[in-house]
Amino acid sequence: MNKKTLKDIDVKGKKVLVRVDFNVPMKDGKVTDDTRIGAALPTINYLINEDAKVILMSHLGRPKGEVKEEFRLDSVAQVLSDKLEKTIIKTDTTVGEEPEKAVANMEAGDVLLLENTRFNAGEKSNDAEFAKELAKLADVYVNDAFGATHRAHASTEGITHHVEESAMGFLIQNELDVMGKAVKSPDRPFVAIIGGAKVSDKIAVIESLLEKADSLIIGGGMANTFIAAQGHPTGDSLVETDKIDLAKELMEKAGDKILLPTDVVVADDFAADANNKVVAVDGIEDGWQALDIGPDAIAKFEAVLKEAKTVVWNGPMGVFEMDAFAKGTNQVAQVLADLDAMTIIGGGDSAAAVNKAGLDGKMTHISTGGGASLQFFEGKPLPAVESLSDR
Ligand code: ADP
Ligand code: MG
């Protein structure tokens, strides 16, 4: 990587503005999952130990450029304070007089959290004036919000043009190291598993991973479009009819590199308590829809995965939110957990499924950025990384 990392820059005693990803799930004003806050701690603790003045900023939710009380970062600040066992200075605005004064009063080792960046319309439009206002608060800029690196926003990309020096934090560095190893020099066999709802979301990643992987397993809702492309009836299953030709092309190009489910769990309704049964892929009747991969498919996928030395997984194998259709996803997760291989989980729902199965500790890497990891595996540049200072 030719981009500066945290250890490449001098932060001693400096005002360091850090973009973190504190876009955490909230319910009734409380943080319900603090994984992302925990993931930012290595960078924050390093800066505290280096006597920097640590100024943090993040977006939360979609307040659409306006101040919305439910998207304030106060409870995030509280969680962070508990984790660091340290008082956090929290400002009620993102830029302007209040934060400027607060920053001027900071001492070495202090931590300050600015208000939600998306309370400002200039954040998402990557407005240069807003980026300059942010840059005014800092001597150097560090980006550690991996989950936002695929977006060129003022706090992720724009700001880099208005500070003298910028670098990536430890979280981004680790994400890029691990995932970069998988795509650039994977131990083989390298197996990619792609699932989730729609083919259209994942065309680019399928095409990119087909070139790199030895096998590509396809499951989830998107497999239905491939089943249709094989010429089978699909009943009420989720199928993207405008992508059937593309699925045919991909199958022709990839030959036996692509593995599709041989059987599926069908239901007579999209509901947790619907009647369900296992049928072969050519046996989906009218009035039924495929909501999970079947036991034969699981066994066939498992046989391929058992040989793998590198596995990248993006997208669940079924509607895992409903227990009746979670088996394919859970079994695949269990197979990965038991492997002696590099296992990488990208994709927000896939990560949630692995967490729900309690297998997160058994994977080599679970990416903190769904969209960002997808874009990375598509082989496309991440604008908020590209704009950081070169080494
Ligand atoms: P990720 O966030 O891991 O990238 P996606 O967002 O692409 O995954 O897809 C996840 C969603 O796909 C889940 O909500 C899941 O219920 C849905 N899904 C999986 N299989 C099916 C299916 N057979 N029919 C309909 N929806 C499905
Ligand atoms: Mg998703």
CSV table of C-alpha atoms and ligand atoms in Angstrom, one decimal:
chain,number,residue,atom,x,y,z
A,1,MET,CA,0.0,0.0,0.0
A,2,ASN,CA,1.5,3.3,-1.0
A,3,LYS,CA,-0.7,5.3,1.4
A,4,LYS,CA,0.4,6.7,4.7
A,5,THR,CA,-0.7,4.8,7.8
A,6,LEU,CA,-1.0,6.1,11.4
A,7,LYS,CA,2.6,5.1,12.2
A,8,ASP,CA,4.0,7.0,9.3
A,9,ILE,CA,2.9,10.4,10.7
A,10,ASP,CA,3.9,12.4,13.6
A,11,VAL,CA,1.0,12.9,16.0
A,12,LYS,CA,2.7,13.9,19.2
A,13,GLY,CA,0.9,16.8,20.8
A,14,LYS,CA,-1.0,17.5,17.6
A,15,LYS,CA,-4.7,18.1,17.0
A,16,VAL,CA,-5.6,14.9,15.2
A,17,LEU,CA,-9.0,14.8,13.5
A,18,VAL,CA,-10.1,11.2,13.1
A,19,ARG,CA,-13.1,10.1,11.0
A,20,VAL,CA,-14.5,7.0,12.7
A,21,ASP,CA,-17.5,4.9,11.8
A,22,PHE,CA,-19.8,5.2,14.8
A,23,ASN,CA,-22.9,4.6,12.7
A,24,VAL,CA,-24.2,2.0,15.2
A,25,PRO,CA,-27.6,0.5,15.5
A,26,MET,CA,-29.8,2.4,18.0
A,27,LYS,CA,-33.1,1.7,19.7
A,28,ASP,CA,-35.0,4.2,21.9
A,29,GLY,CA,-31.9,6.4,22.0
A,30,LYS,CA,-29.6,3.6,23.1
A,31,VAL,CA,-26.8,1.9,21.3
A,32,THR,CA,-27.8,-1.7,20.6
A,33,ASP,CA,-24.6,-3.0,19.1
A,34,ASP,CA,-21.2,-1.3,19.9
A,35,THR,CA,-19.0,-3.4,17.6
A,36,ARG,CA,-18.0,-0.5,15.5
A,37,ILE,CA,-17.1,1.7,18.6
A,38,GLY,CA,-14.9,-1.2,19.8
A,39,ALA,CA,-13.3,-1.5,16.4
A,40,ALA,CA,-12.1,2.2,16.5
A,41,LEU,CA,-10.4,1.8,19.9
A,42,PRO,CA,-6.9,0.7,18.8
A,43,THR,CA,-6.5,4.0,16.8
A,44,ILE,CA,-8.0,6.1,19.6
A,45,ASN,CA,-5.9,4.5,22.3
A,46,TYR,CA,-2.7,4.9,20.3
A,47,LEU,CA,-3.4,8.6,19.8
A,48,ILE,CA,-4.1,9.1,23.5
A,49,ASN,CA,-0.8,7.4,24.4
A,50,GLU,CA,1.0,9.6,21.9
A,51,ASP,CA,-0.4,12.7,23.7
A,52,ALA,CA,-2.4,13.8,20.7
A,53,LYS,CA,-5.6,15.9,21.0
A,54,VAL,CA,-8.0,13.4,19.6
A,55,ILE,CA,-11.0,14.9,17.8
A,56,LEU,CA,-13.4,12.3,16.6
A,57,MET,CA,-16.2,12.6,14.0
A,58,SER,CA,-18.8,10.3,12.5
A,59,HIS,CA,-22.1,10.1,10.8
A,60,LEU,CA,-25.1,8.3,12.3
A,61,GLY,CA,-28.2,7.3,10.4
A,62,ARG,CA,-29.8,9.4,7.7
A,63,PRO,CA,-30.7,12.8,9.2
A,64,LYS,CA,-30.6,14.2,5.6
A,65,GLY,CA,-28.5,17.3,6.2
A,66,GLU,CA,-30.6,18.6,9.1
A,67,VAL,CA,-30.3,18.5,12.9
A,68,LYS,CA,-32.5,15.6,14.1
A,69,GLU,CA,-32.5,14.9,17.9
A,70,GLU,CA,-32.7,11.1,17.5
A,71,PHE,CA,-29.4,11.1,15.5
A,72,ARG,CA,-27.3,13.0,18.1
A,73,LEU,CA,-24.1,11.3,19.1
A,74,ASP,CA,-24.5,11.7,22.9
A,75,SER,CA,-25.2,8.1,23.7
A,76,VAL,CA,-22.4,7.1,21.4
A,77,ALA,CA,-20.1,9.4,23.4
A,78,GLN,CA,-21.4,7.7,26.6
A,79,VAL,CA,-20.5,4.2,25.3
A,80,LEU,CA,-17.1,5.4,24.2
A,81,SER,CA,-16.5,7.0,27.5
A,82,ASP,CA,-17.3,3.8,29.3
A,83,LYS,CA,-15.0,1.8,27.0
A,84,LEU,CA,-12.1,4.2,27.4
A,85,GLU,CA,-12.8,4.8,31.1
A,86,LYS,CA,-12.3,8.5,30.3
A,87,THR,CA,-14.4,11.6,30.1
A,88,ILE,CA,-15.3,12.5,26.5
A,89,ILE,CA,-15.9,16.1,25.5
A,90,LYS,CA,-19.0,16.2,23.2
A,91,THR,CA,-20.0,19.2,21.1
A,92,ASP,CA,-23.5,19.8,19.9
A,93,THR,CA,-22.4,21.1,16.5
A,94,THR,CA,-20.0,19.7,14.0
A,95,VAL,CA,-18.2,22.9,12.9
A,96,GLY,CA,-18.0,26.5,13.8
A,97,GLU,CA,-17.5,28.5,17.0
A,98,GLU,CA,-18.5,25.9,19.6
A,99,PRO,CA,-16.2,23.1,18.4
A,100,GLU,CA,-13.4,25.6,17.6
A,101,LYS,CA,-13.5,26.8,21.2
A,102,ALA,CA,-13.7,23.3,22.6
A,103,VAL,CA,-10.7,22.2,20.6
A,104,ALA,CA,-8.7,25.3,21.6
A,105,ASN,CA,-9.3,24.2,25.2
A,106,MET,CA,-8.1,20.6,24.7
A,107,GLU,CA,-5.1,19.2,26.4
A,108,ALA,CA,-2.8,16.4,25.3
A,109,GLY,CA,-4.6,13.0,25.6
A,110,ASP,CA,-8.1,14.6,25.6
A,111,VAL,CA,-10.8,13.0,23.4
A,112,LEU,CA,-13.5,15.1,21.8
A,113,LEU,CA,-16.5,13.9,19.8
A,114,LEU,CA,-18.0,16.3,17.2
A,115,GLU,CA,-21.8,16.2,16.5
A,116,ASN,CA,-23.1,14.0,13.6
A,117,THR,CA,-21.4,15.0,10.4
A,118,ARG,CA,-24.7,14.4,8.5
A,119,PHE,CA,-26.4,17.2,10.3
A,120,ASN,CA,-24.7,19.3,7.6
A,121,ALA,CA,-25.9,19.2,4.0
A,122,GLY,CA,-22.3,19.6,2.9
A,123,GLU,CA,-21.3,16.2,4.2
A,124,LYS,CA,-22.9,14.0,1.6
A,125,SER,CA,-22.5,16.6,-1.2
A,126,ASN,CA,-18.8,16.7,-0.4
A,127,ASP,CA,-19.0,20.4,-0.2
A,128,ALA,CA,-15.5,22.1,-0.2
A,129,GLU,CA,-16.6,24.8,2.3
A,130,PHE,CA,-17.8,22.3,4.8
A,131,ALA,CA,-14.6,20.2,4.3
A,132,LYS,CA,-12.5,23.4,5.0
A,133,GLU,CA,-14.5,24.1,8.2
A,134,LEU,CA,-13.7,20.6,9.4
A,135,ALA,CA,-10.0,20.9,8.4
A,136,LYS,CA,-9.7,24.1,10.4
A,137,LEU,CA,-10.1,22.0,13.6
A,138,ALA,CA,-7.0,19.9,12.9
A,139,ASP,CA,-3.3,19.7,12.3
A,140,VAL,CA,-3.5,16.2,10.7
A,141,TYR,CA,-6.4,14.0,9.5
A,142,VAL,CA,-6.7,10.3,10.1
A,143,ASN,CA,-9.4,8.2,8.5
A,144,ASP,CA,-10.4,5.0,10.3
A,145,ALA,CA,-14.0,4.7,9.1
A,146,PHE,CA,-13.6,1.7,6.8
A,147,GLY,CA,-17.4,1.4,6.5
A,148,ALA,CA,-17.5,4.8,4.8
A,149,THR,CA,-14.4,4.6,2.5
A,150,HIS,CA,-16.5,3.9,-0.6
A,151,ARG,CA,-18.2,7.2,-0.2
A,152,ALA,CA,-16.6,10.5,-1.3
A,153,HIS,CA,-18.1,12.7,1.5
A,154,ALA,CA,-16.7,15.9,3.0
A,155,SER,CA,-15.5,14.1,6.2
A,156,THR,CA,-14.0,11.1,4.3
A,157,GLU,CA,-12.6,12.5,1.0
A,158,GLY,CA,-13.1,16.2,0.7
A,159,ILE,CA,-11.2,17.0,3.9
A,160,THR,CA,-8.0,15.4,2.6
A,161,HIS,CA,-7.6,18.2,0.1
A,162,HIS,CA,-7.6,20.8,2.9
A,163,VAL,CA,-5.1,19.3,5.4
A,164,GLU,CA,-1.4,19.1,5.0
A,165,GLU,CA,-1.1,15.4,5.9
A,166,SER,CA,-3.6,12.5,6.1
A,167,ALA,CA,-3.3,8.8,6.9
A,168,MET,CA,-5.4,5.7,7.5
A,169,GLY,CA,-5.9,4.4,11.0
A,170,PHE,CA,-5.3,0.8,12.2
A,171,LEU,CA,-8.8,-0.4,11.4
A,172,ILE,CA,-8.7,0.5,7.7
A,173,GLN,CA,-5.1,-0.7,7.5
A,174,ASN,CA,-6.1,-4.1,8.9
A,175,GLU,CA,-9.1,-4.4,6.7
A,176,LEU,CA,-7.1,-3.6,3.6
A,177,ASP,CA,-4.2,-5.9,4.6
A,178,VAL,CA,-6.4,-9.0,5.2
A,179,MET,CA,-8.7,-8.5,2.3
A,180,GLY,CA,-5.8,-7.5,0.0
A,181,LYS,CA,-4.0,-10.7,0.8
A,182,ALA,CA,-7.1,-12.7,-0.2
A,183,VAL,CA,-7.4,-11.1,-3.6
A,184,LYS,CA,-3.8,-10.6,-4.4
A,185,SER,CA,-2.0,-13.7,-3.2
A,186,PRO,CA,-4.6,-16.1,-1.8
A,187,ASP,CA,-3.5,-19.5,-0.5
A,188,ARG,CA,-5.4,-21.9,-2.8
A,189,PRO,CA,-7.9,-23.3,-3.3
A,190,PHE,CA,-9.6,-19.9,-3.0
A,191,VAL,CA,-13.4,-20.3,-2.8
A,192,ALA,CA,-15.8,-17.3,-2.9
A,193,ILE,CA,-19.4,-17.6,-1.6
A,194,ILE,CA,-21.9,-15.1,-2.9
A,195,GLY,CA,-25.4,-14.9,-1.7
A,196,GLY,CA,-28.0,-12.4,-0.6
A,197,ALA,CA,-31.1,-11.0,-2.1
A,198,LYS,CA,-30.3,-9.9,-5.6
A,199,VAL,CA,-27.9,-10.6,-8.5
A,200,SER,CA,-28.1,-7.0,-9.5
A,201,ASP,CA,-26.4,-5.9,-6.3
A,202,LYS,CA,-23.5,-8.2,-6.9
A,203,ILE,CA,-22.8,-8.5,-10.6
A,204,ALA,CA,-19.5,-6.7,-10.3
A,205,VAL,CA,-18.3,-8.7,-7.4
A,206,ILE,CA,-19.3,-12.0,-9.1
A,207,GLU,CA,-17.4,-11.0,-12.2
A,208,SER,CA,-14.3,-9.9,-10.2
A,209,LEU,CA,-14.2,-12.9,-8.0
A,210,LEU,CA,-14.8,-15.3,-10.9
A,211,GLU,CA,-11.4,-14.2,-12.2
A,212,LYS,CA,-9.6,-14.7,-8.9
A,213,ALA,CA,-11.3,-17.6,-7.2
A,214,ASP,CA,-11.0,-21.3,-8.0
A,215,SER,CA,-14.7,-21.9,-7.2
A,216,LEU,CA,-17.6,-19.6,-6.8
A,217,ILE,CA,-20.6,-20.8,-4.8
A,218,ILE,CA,-23.9,-19.0,-5.4
A,219,GLY,CA,-26.7,-19.2,-2.9
A,220,GLY,CA,-29.5,-17.0,-1.4
A,221,GLY,CA,-32.2,-15.3,-3.3
A,222,MET,CA,-29.9,-14.5,-6.2
A,223,ALA,CA,-29.5,-18.3,-6.9
A,224,ASN,CA,-33.1,-18.3,-8.1
A,225,THR,CA,-32.2,-16.1,-11.1
A,226,PHE,CA,-29.5,-18.7,-12.0
A,227,ILE,CA,-32.0,-21.5,-11.5
A,228,ALA,CA,-34.4,-19.8,-13.9
A,229,ALA,CA,-31.4,-19.4,-16.3
A,230,GLN,CA,-31.0,-23.2,-16.1
A,231,GLY,CA,-34.5,-23.4,-17.5
A,232,HIS,CA,-36.3,-24.5,-14.3
A,233,PRO,CA,-39.6,-23.1,-13.1
A,234,THR,CA,-39.1,-20.9,-10.0
A,235,GLY,CA,-42.7,-20.5,-8.8
A,236,ASP,CA,-43.1,-17.4,-6.6
A,237,SER,CA,-39.3,-17.2,-5.8
A,238,LEU,CA,-37.5,-13.8,-6.0
A,239,VAL,CA,-36.2,-13.8,-9.6
A,240,GLU,CA,-34.8,-10.9,-11.5
A,241,THR,CA,-36.1,-11.6,-15.0
A,242,ASP,CA,-34.0,-8.9,-16.6
A,243,LYS,CA,-30.9,-10.7,-15.3
A,244,ILE,CA,-31.6,-14.2,-16.5
A,245,ASP,CA,-29.5,-13.7,-19.7
A,246,LEU,CA,-26.6,-12.3,-17.7
A,247,ALA,CA,-26.8,-15.4,-15.4
A,248,LYS,CA,-26.7,-17.6,-18.5
A,249,GLU,CA,-23.6,-15.7,-19.8
A,250,LEU,CA,-21.9,-16.0,-16.4
A,251,MET,CA,-22.6,-19.8,-16.2
A,252,GLU,CA,-21.2,-20.3,-19.7
A,253,LYS,CA,-18.1,-18.3,-19.1
A,254,ALA,CA,-17.4,-19.9,-15.7
A,255,GLY,CA,-18.2,-23.5,-16.6
A,256,ASP,CA,-17.9,-25.7,-13.5
A,257,LYS,CA,-16.2,-23.0,-11.5
A,258,ILE,CA,-19.7,-21.8,-10.5
A,259,LEU,CA,-21.6,-24.0,-8.0
A,260,LEU,CA,-25.3,-23.6,-7.7
A,261,PRO,CA,-27.7,-25.2,-5.2
A,262,THR,CA,-29.0,-28.6,-6.3
A,263,ASP,CA,-31.9,-28.4,-3.9
A,264,VAL,CA,-33.8,-25.7,-2.1
A,265,VAL,CA,-36.2,-25.2,0.8
A,266,VAL,CA,-39.4,-23.8,-0.6
A,267,ALA,CA,-42.3,-22.2,1.4
A,268,ASP,CA,-45.9,-21.4,0.5
A,269,ASP,CA,-45.5,-17.8,1.8
A,270,PHE,CA,-42.7,-15.4,2.7
A,271,ALA,CA,-43.3,-15.9,6.4
A,272,ALA,CA,-41.6,-17.5,9.4
A,273,ASP,CA,-44.5,-19.9,9.9
A,274,ALA,CA,-45.2,-20.8,6.3
A,275,ASN,CA,-45.4,-24.5,5.3
A,276,ASN,CA,-42.0,-25.6,3.9
A,277,LYS,CA,-40.3,-28.5,2.3
A,278,VAL,CA,-37.2,-29.5,0.4
A,279,VAL,CA,-37.3,-29.9,-3.3
A,280,ALA,CA,-34.7,-30.4,-6.1
A,281,VAL,CA,-34.0,-27.3,-8.1
A,282,ASP,CA,-36.2,-28.6,-10.9
A,283,GLY,CA,-39.1,-29.2,-8.6
A,284,ILE,CA,-40.2,-25.7,-7.5
A,285,GLU,CA,-44.0,-25.7,-8.0
A,286,ASP,CA,-46.4,-22.8,-8.6
A,287,GLY,CA,-47.3,-21.1,-5.3
A,288,TRP,CA,-44.0,-22.0,-3.7
A,289,GLN,CA,-40.8,-19.9,-3.3
A,290,ALA,CA,-37.2,-20.9,-2.6
A,291,LEU,CA,-36.1,-19.3,0.7
A,292,ASP,CA,-33.0,-21.3,1.6
A,293,ILE,CA,-30.6,-23.8,0.1
A,294,GLY,CA,-31.3,-27.5,0.7
A,295,PRO,CA,-29.4,-30.3,2.5
A,296,ASP,CA,-27.9,-31.7,-0.7
A,297,ALA,CA,-26.6,-28.3,-1.7
A,298,ILE,CA,-25.2,-27.7,1.7
A,299,ALA,CA,-23.3,-31.1,1.5
A,300,LYS,CA,-22.0,-30.3,-2.0
A,301,PHE,CA,-20.8,-26.8,-0.9
A,302,GLU,CA,-19.3,-28.2,2.2
A,303,ALA,CA,-17.2,-30.7,0.2
A,304,VAL,CA,-15.7,-27.9,-1.8
A,305,LEU,CA,-15.2,-25.6,1.2
A,306,LYS,CA,-13.4,-28.4,3.1
A,307,GLU,CA,-10.5,-28.2,0.7
A,308,ALA,CA,-10.3,-24.4,0.7
A,309,LYS,CA,-7.4,-22.4,2.1
A,310,THR,CA,-9.0,-19.0,1.5
A,311,VAL,CA,-12.7,-18.3,1.6
A,312,VAL,CA,-14.5,-15.0,1.0
A,313,TRP,CA,-18.2,-14.9,1.9
A,314,ASN,CA,-20.6,-12.1,0.9
A,315,GLY,CA,-24.3,-12.6,1.3
A,316,PRO,CA,-26.4,-15.2,3.3
A,317,MET,CA,-27.6,-18.5,1.7
A,318,GLY,CA,-31.3,-17.9,2.6
A,319,VAL,CA,-33.7,-15.7,4.6
A,320,PHE,CA,-31.7,-16.3,7.7
A,321,GLU,CA,-33.8,-13.8,9.7
A,322,MET,CA,-36.4,-16.5,9.9
A,323,ASP,CA,-35.3,-19.7,11.8
A,324,ALA,CA,-37.0,-22.0,9.3
A,325,PHE,CA,-34.8,-20.7,6.5
A,326,ALA,CA,-31.5,-20.1,8.4
A,327,LYS,CA,-30.1,-23.6,8.1
A,328,GLY,CA,-28.1,-23.1,4.9
A,329,THR,CA,-26.5,-19.9,6.2
A,330,ASN,CA,-25.8,-21.4,9.6
A,331,GLN,CA,-24.3,-24.6,8.3
A,332,VAL,CA,-22.1,-22.7,5.9
A,333,ALA,CA,-21.0,-20.5,8.8
A,334,GLN,CA,-20.2,-23.6,10.8
A,335,VAL,CA,-18.2,-25.2,8.0
A,336,LEU,CA,-16.1,-22.0,7.7
A,337,ALA,CA,-15.7,-21.8,11.5
A,338,ASP,CA,-14.2,-25.3,11.5
A,339,LEU,CA,-11.8,-24.7,8.6
A,340,ASP,CA,-8.1,-24.3,8.9
A,341,ALA,CA,-8.1,-21.5,6.3
A,342,MET,CA,-8.3,-17.8,5.9
A,343,THR,CA,-12.0,-17.0,6.3
A,344,ILE,CA,-13.2,-13.5,5.4
A,345,ILE,CA,-16.8,-12.3,5.9
A,346,GLY,CA,-17.9,-9.2,4.0
A,347,GLY,CA,-21.4,-7.8,3.8
A,348,GLY,CA,-23.5,-6.5,6.7
A,349,ASP,CA,-26.1,-9.2,6.7
A,350,SER,CA,-23.6,-12.0,6.4
A,351,ALA,CA,-21.7,-10.5,9.3
A,352,ALA,CA,-24.9,-10.3,11.3
A,353,ALA,CA,-25.7,-14.0,10.5
A,354,VAL,CA,-22.2,-15.1,11.7
A,355,ASN,CA,-22.7,-13.0,14.9
A,356,LYS,CA,-26.1,-14.4,15.4
A,357,ALA,CA,-24.7,-18.0,15.1
A,358,GLY,CA,-22.1,-17.0,17.7
A,359,LEU,CA,-19.3,-17.9,15.3
A,360,ASP,CA,-17.7,-14.5,14.9
A,361,GLY,CA,-14.7,-15.4,17.0
A,362,LYS,CA,-13.9,-18.4,14.7
A,363,MET,CA,-13.5,-16.3,11.5
A,364,THR,CA,-10.2,-14.8,10.4
A,365,HIS,CA,-11.8,-11.5,9.6
A,366,ILE,CA,-15.3,-10.0,9.7
A,367,SER,CA,-15.3,-6.7,7.8
A,368,THR,CA,-16.8,-3.7,9.5
A,369,GLY,CA,-17.9,-2.3,6.1
A,370,GLY,CA,-20.6,-4.0,4.1
A,371,GLY,CA,-20.7,-1.7,1.1
A,372,ALA,CA,-17.0,-0.9,1.4
A,373,SER,CA,-15.9,-4.5,1.4
A,374,LEU,CA,-18.2,-5.2,-1.5
A,375,GLN,CA,-16.6,-2.4,-3.5
A,376,PHE,CA,-13.1,-3.7,-2.5
A,377,PHE,CA,-13.9,-7.2,-3.8
A,378,GLU,CA,-15.3,-5.7,-7.0
A,379,GLY,CA,-11.7,-4.4,-7.5
A,380,LYS,CA,-12.8,-0.8,-7.6
A,381,PRO,CA,-10.9,2.0,-5.7
A,382,LEU,CA,-12.2,3.3,-2.4
A,383,PRO,CA,-12.3,7.1,-2.9
A,384,ALA,CA,-11.6,7.9,0.8
A,385,VAL,CA,-8.5,5.7,0.7
A,386,GLU,CA,-7.2,6.9,-2.6
A,387,SER,CA,-7.3,10.5,-1.4
A,388,LEU,CA,-5.0,10.0,1.6
A,389,SER,CA,-1.4,11.2,1.5
A,390,ASP,CA,1.0,9.0,-0.4
A,391,ARG,CA,4.0,7.6,1.4
B,1,ADP,P1,-25.0,-8.7,2.6
B,1,ADP,O1,-25.5,-7.6,3.5
B,1,ADP,O2,-24.4,-9.8,3.5
B,1,ADP,O3,-24.2,-8.2,1.5
B,1,ADP,P2,-27.5,-8.8,1.1
B,1,ADP,O4,-27.9,-7.5,1.7
B,1,ADP,O5,-27.1,-8.8,-0.3
B,1,ADP,O6,-26.3,-9.5,2.0
B,1,ADP,O7,-28.7,-9.8,1.2
B,1,ADP,C1,-29.2,-10.2,2.5
B,1,ADP,C2,-30.7,-10.4,2.4
B,1,ADP,O8,-31.0,-11.4,1.4
B,1,ADP,C3,-31.3,-10.9,3.7
B,1,ADP,O9,-32.2,-10.0,4.2
B,1,ADP,C4,-32.0,-12.2,3.3
B,1,ADP,O10,-33.2,-12.4,3.9
B,1,ADP,C5,-32.1,-12.1,1.8
B,1,ADP,N1,-32.3,-13.4,1.2
B,1,ADP,C6,-31.4,-14.4,1.2
B,1,ADP,N2,-31.9,-15.5,0.5
B,1,ADP,C7,-33.2,-15.1,0.0
B,1,ADP,C8,-34.2,-15.8,-0.7
B,1,ADP,N3,-34.0,-17.0,-1.1
B,1,ADP,N4,-35.3,-15.1,-1.0
B,1,ADP,C9,-35.4,-13.8,-0.6
B,1,ADP,N5,-34.5,-13.1,0.1
B,1,ADP,C10,-33.4,-13.7,0.4
B,2,MG,MG,-27.2,-6.2,3.2
